mmCIF file of C-alpha atoms in Angstrom:
data_model
loop_
_atom_site.group_PDB
_atom_site.id
_atom_site.type_symbol
_atom_site.label_atom_id
_atom_site.label_comp_id
_atom_site.label_asym_id
_atom_site.label_seq_id
_atom_site.Cartn_x
_atom_site.Cartn_y
_atom_site.Cartn_z
ATOM 1 C CA MET A 983 0.000 0.000 0.000
ATOM 2 C CA ASP A 984 2.972 2.327 0.558
ATOM 3 C CA ASN A 985 3.693 2.605 -3.170
ATOM 4 C CA GLU A 986 0.113 3.537 -4.075
ATOM 5 C CA LYS A 987 -0.473 7.086 -5.203
ATOM 6 C CA ILE A 988 -3.498 9.267 -5.713
ATOM 7 C CA GLU A 989 -4.189 12.178 -8.035
ATOM 8 C CA ILE A 990 -4.582 15.237 -5.827
ATOM 9 C CA GLY A 991 -4.706 18.210 -8.217
ATOM 10 C CA GLU A 992 -3.880 19.792 -11.555
ATOM 11 C CA ILE A 993 -1.706 22.766 -12.413
ATOM 12 C CA ILE A 994 -4.077 25.194 -14.125
ATOM 13 C CA GLY A 995 -1.793 28.151 -14.713
ATOM 14 C CA VAL A 996 0.589 30.742 -13.338
ATOM 15 C CA PHE A 997 -0.196 32.951 -10.340
ATOM 16 C CA GLY A 998 1.339 36.421 -10.279
ATOM 17 C CA ILE A 999 4.781 37.337 -11.601
ATOM 18 C CA LYS A 1000 7.026 35.372 -9.228
ATOM 19 C CA GLY A 1001 6.737 31.964 -10.875
ATOM 20 C CA GLU A 1002 4.041 30.517 -8.652
ATOM 21 C CA ALA A 1003 1.680 27.846 -9.969
ATOM 22 C CA LYS A 1004 -2.101 27.714 -9.538
ATOM 23 C CA ILE A 1005 -3.264 24.238 -8.578
ATOM 24 C CA TYR A 1006 -6.870 23.096 -8.805
ATOM 25 C CA PRO A 1007 -7.355 20.707 -5.856
ATOM 26 C CA LEU A 1008 -9.270 17.467 -6.319
ATOM 27 C CA THR A 1009 -10.253 17.357 -2.660
ATOM 28 C CA ASN A 1010 -12.488 19.271 -0.296
ATOM 29 C CA GLU A 1011 -9.730 19.204 2.318
ATOM 30 C CA LYS A 1012 -7.555 21.867 0.719
ATOM 31 C CA GLU A 1013 -5.624 22.385 3.960
ATOM 32 C CA MET A 1014 -3.918 19.022 3.462
ATOM 33 C CA PHE A 1015 -1.930 20.601 0.604
ATOM 34 C CA LEU A 1016 -0.085 22.708 3.171
ATOM 35 C CA THR A 1017 1.595 19.543 4.492
ATOM 36 C CA PHE A 1018 2.953 18.288 1.157
ATOM 37 C CA LYS A 1019 6.686 18.690 0.477
ATOM 38 C CA GLU A 1020 6.607 17.358 -3.083
ATOM 39 C CA PHE A 1021 4.304 16.253 -5.877
ATOM 40 C CA GLN A 1022 4.779 13.546 -8.469
ATOM 41 C CA TYR A 1023 3.652 14.282 -12.005
ATOM 42 C CA GLN A 1024 3.281 12.295 -15.182
ATOM 43 C CA ASP A 1025 1.839 12.879 -18.617
ATOM 44 C CA LYS A 1026 2.484 11.580 -22.145
ATOM 45 C CA HIS A 1027 5.751 13.498 -22.479
ATOM 46 C CA GLN A 1028 7.279 13.805 -19.025
ATOM 47 C CA GLU A 1029 7.284 12.562 -15.466
ATOM 48 C CA GLY A 1030 9.108 13.517 -12.324
ATOM 49 C CA ILE A 1031 8.928 15.224 -8.964
ATOM 50 C CA LEU A 1032 8.249 18.869 -8.143
ATOM 51 C CA LEU A 1033 9.667 19.994 -4.801
ATOM 52 C CA VAL A 1034 7.605 22.516 -2.852
ATOM 53 C CA GLU A 1035 9.354 25.711 -1.754
ATOM 54 C CA ARG A 1036 6.208 27.273 -0.295
ATOM 55 C CA ILE A 1037 2.510 26.636 -0.613
ATOM 56 C CA ARG A 1038 -0.641 28.480 0.439
ATOM 57 C CA LEU A 1039 -4.392 28.590 -0.015
ATOM 58 C CA HIS A 1040 -5.932 31.351 -2.125
ATOM 59 C CA LYS A 1041 -9.725 31.329 -2.444
ATOM 60 C CA ASN A 1042 -10.625 27.973 -4.047
ATOM 61 C CA ILE A 1043 -7.166 27.150 -5.368
ATOM 62 C CA ILE A 1044 -3.707 26.298 -4.118
ATOM 63 C CA VAL A 1045 -0.778 28.595 -4.921
ATOM 64 C CA CYS A 1046 2.585 26.842 -4.935
ATOM 65 C CA LYS A 1047 6.158 27.969 -5.514
ATOM 66 C CA PHE A 1048 8.256 25.033 -6.696
ATOM 67 C CA LYS A 1049 12.000 24.843 -6.102
ATOM 68 C CA ASP A 1050 13.986 25.598 -9.281
ATOM 69 C CA LYS A 1051 10.902 27.211 -10.880
ATOM 70 C CA GLY A 1052 11.358 30.921 -10.204
ATOM 71 C CA THR A 1053 9.887 32.491 -13.322
ATOM 72 C CA ILE A 1054 6.620 32.571 -15.194
ATOM 73 C CA GLU A 1055 8.397 30.978 -18.154
ATOM 74 C CA SER A 1056 9.512 28.006 -16.043
ATOM 75 C CA VAL A 1057 5.983 27.386 -14.725
ATOM 76 C CA LEU A 1058 4.007 27.834 -17.973
ATOM 77 C CA PRO A 1059 5.057 24.425 -19.418
ATOM 78 C CA LEU A 1060 3.663 22.753 -16.286
ATOM 79 C CA LYS A 1061 0.107 23.844 -17.058
ATOM 80 C CA GLY A 1062 -2.155 20.819 -17.394
ATOM 81 C CA LEU A 1063 0.061 18.471 -15.382
ATOM 82 C CA LYS A 1064 -1.776 16.145 -13.021
ATOM 83 C CA LEU A 1065 -0.221 16.050 -9.555
ATOM 84 C CA TRP A 1066 -0.006 12.901 -7.461
ATOM 85 C CA VAL A 1067 1.068 12.084 -3.906
ATOM 86 C CA PRO A 1068 1.714 8.733 -2.226
ATOM 87 C CA THR A 1069 -1.318 7.635 -0.224
ATOM 88 C CA SER A 1070 1.034 7.208 2.739
ATOM 89 C CA VAL A 1071 1.337 11.020 3.108
ATOM 90 C CA LEU A 1072 -2.416 11.600 3.348
ATOM 91 C CA PRO A 1073 -3.634 12.616 6.804
ATOM 92 C CA ASN A 1074 -5.229 9.892 8.920
ATOM 93 C CA LEU A 1075 -9.005 10.076 9.099
ATOM 94 C CA ASP A 1076 -11.419 9.202 11.873
ATOM 95 C CA ASN A 1077 -12.581 5.568 11.967
ATOM 96 C CA ASP A 1078 -15.903 6.375 10.287
ATOM 97 C CA GLU A 1079 -14.281 8.454 7.506
ATOM 98 C CA HIS A 1080 -12.720 7.188 4.279
ATOM 99 C CA TYR A 1081 -11.007 8.628 1.248
ATOM 100 C CA VAL A 1082 -12.955 8.250 -2.009
ATOM 101 C CA TYR A 1083 -10.216 6.080 -3.544
ATOM 102 C CA GLU A 1084 -10.759 3.588 -0.693
ATOM 103 C CA LEU A 1085 -14.487 3.341 -1.432
ATOM 104 C CA VAL A 1086 -14.444 3.192 -5.244
ATOM 105 C CA GLY A 1087 -14.909 -0.358 -6.465
ATOM 106 C CA ALA A 1088 -16.912 -1.468 -3.428
ATOM 107 C CA SER A 1089 -19.926 -3.676 -4.056
ATOM 108 C CA VAL A 1090 -23.187 -1.983 -3.126
ATOM 109 C CA TRP A 1091 -25.998 -3.993 -1.555
ATOM 110 C CA THR A 1092 -29.438 -2.944 -0.379
ATOM 111 C CA ASP A 1093 -30.514 -3.583 3.191
ATOM 112 C CA ASP A 1094 -32.898 -6.273 1.897
ATOM 113 C CA GLY A 1095 -30.048 -8.285 0.339
ATOM 114 C CA MET A 1096 -30.171 -7.216 -3.330
ATOM 115 C CA GLU A 1097 -26.865 -6.434 -5.059
ATOM 116 C CA LEU A 1098 -27.269 -2.998 -6.630
ATOM 117 C CA GLY A 1099 -23.887 -2.716 -8.358
ATOM 118 C CA GLN A 1100 -20.465 -1.221 -7.817
ATOM 119 C CA LEU A 1101 -19.482 2.200 -6.479
ATOM 120 C CA CYS A 1102 -17.687 4.049 -9.285
ATOM 121 C CA ASP A 1103 -17.440 7.597 -7.894
ATOM 122 C CA VAL A 1104 -18.364 9.918 -5.060
ATOM 123 C CA MET A 1105 -19.297 13.462 -6.082
ATOM 124 C CA ASN A 1106 -19.246 16.387 -3.692
ATOM 125 C CA THR A 1107 -22.240 18.653 -4.194
ATOM 126 C CA GLY A 1108 -21.698 20.944 -1.239
ATOM 127 C CA ALA A 1109 -24.597 19.862 0.953
ATOM 128 C CA TYR A 1110 -23.706 16.149 0.928
ATOM 129 C CA ASP A 1111 -21.814 13.634 -1.175
ATOM 130 C CA VAL A 1112 -23.535 11.734 -3.969
ATOM 131 C CA TYR A 1113 -22.529 8.098 -4.425
ATOM 132 C CA VAL A 1114 -22.492 6.976 -8.080
ATOM 133 C CA VAL A 1115 -23.317 3.282 -8.411
ATOM 134 C CA LYS A 1116 -23.280 1.330 -11.689
ATOM 135 C CA ASP A 1117 -25.081 -1.960 -12.059
ATOM 136 C CA TYR A 1118 -23.912 -4.775 -14.317
ATOM 137 C CA GLU A 1119 -25.934 -3.412 -17.236
ATOM 138 C CA ASN A 1120 -24.091 -0.057 -16.883
ATOM 139 C CA LYS A 1121 -27.129 1.728 -15.478
ATOM 140 C CA GLU A 1122 -26.174 4.502 -13.056
ATOM 141 C CA TYR A 1123 -27.815 5.231 -9.731
ATOM 142 C CA LEU A 1124 -27.163 8.408 -7.765
ATOM 143 C CA LEU A 1125 -27.508 7.899 -4.029
ATOM 144 C CA PRO A 1126 -27.332 10.743 -1.513
ATOM 145 C CA GLY A 1127 -24.553 10.247 1.018
ATOM 146 C CA ILE A 1128 -26.808 10.682 4.019
ATOM 147 C CA PRO A 1129 -27.094 8.345 7.028
ATOM 148 C CA GLU A 1130 -30.657 7.353 6.048
ATOM 149 C CA VAL A 1131 -29.316 5.918 2.751
ATOM 150 C CA ILE A 1132 -25.687 4.874 3.385
ATOM 151 C CA LEU A 1133 -26.173 2.463 6.270
ATOM 152 C CA GLU A 1134 -22.849 0.633 6.415
ATOM 153 C CA LYS A 1135 -19.327 0.858 4.978
ATOM 154 C CA ASN A 1136 -17.465 -2.409 5.454
ATOM 155 C CA MET A 1137 -13.921 -1.672 4.327
ATOM 156 C CA GLU A 1138 -12.638 -5.201 5.036
ATOM 157 C CA GLU A 1139 -15.168 -6.702 2.616
ATOM 158 C CA LYS A 1140 -15.163 -3.571 0.399
ATOM 159 C CA LYS A 1141 -18.947 -3.494 0.645
ATOM 160 C CA LEU A 1142 -21.559 -0.786 1.199
ATOM 161 C CA VAL A 1143 -25.066 -1.428 2.481
ATOM 162 C CA VAL A 1144 -27.679 1.123 1.451
ATOM 163 C CA HIS A 1145 -31.345 1.756 2.115
ATOM 164 C CA LEU A 1146 -33.252 2.747 -1.009
ATOM 165 C CA LEU A 1147 -35.671 5.531 -0.233
ATOM 166 C CA PRO A 1148 -38.761 5.681 -2.489
ATOM 167 C CA GLY A 1149 -37.871 7.102 -5.911
ATOM 168 C CA LEU A 1150 -34.108 6.526 -5.753
ATOM 169 C CA VAL A 1151 -34.171 3.501 -8.062
ATOM 170 C CA ASP A 1152 -36.719 2.878 -10.800
#
């Protein structure tokens, strides 16, 4: 598990005139970026490591100054790069909390024993998460991530148990 990595953000442009990069975070917990010392990157043409010189939050983005990238011209070619970190550097969560990557792929069962499908994504909508479940015919179900619907998360069995409120599934 130590060599697993997770995509955490994307460089979307340059910030200011001092060679700082704007990073779009792929997490609601933007503060976790402040703990990262480096990012891995990889695309069709290049891969490597970017070392963090300083990093800060700015509105809904992350602003990062990378070591050896002190000019706008040195940051511009990084635009579009996906940034990754090892899962081992992610902050520990409470026992009842899980990262999305840990949940994706779980089998989803109803509380009356019917297999609904497999969890393929969790979307954040602001008010609550929405669990995206695909059945074996590729039909998608959107389930609100509320306690009345998501009854159990069994990480050992990689299984979710849900209660289908009227109208959630046709």
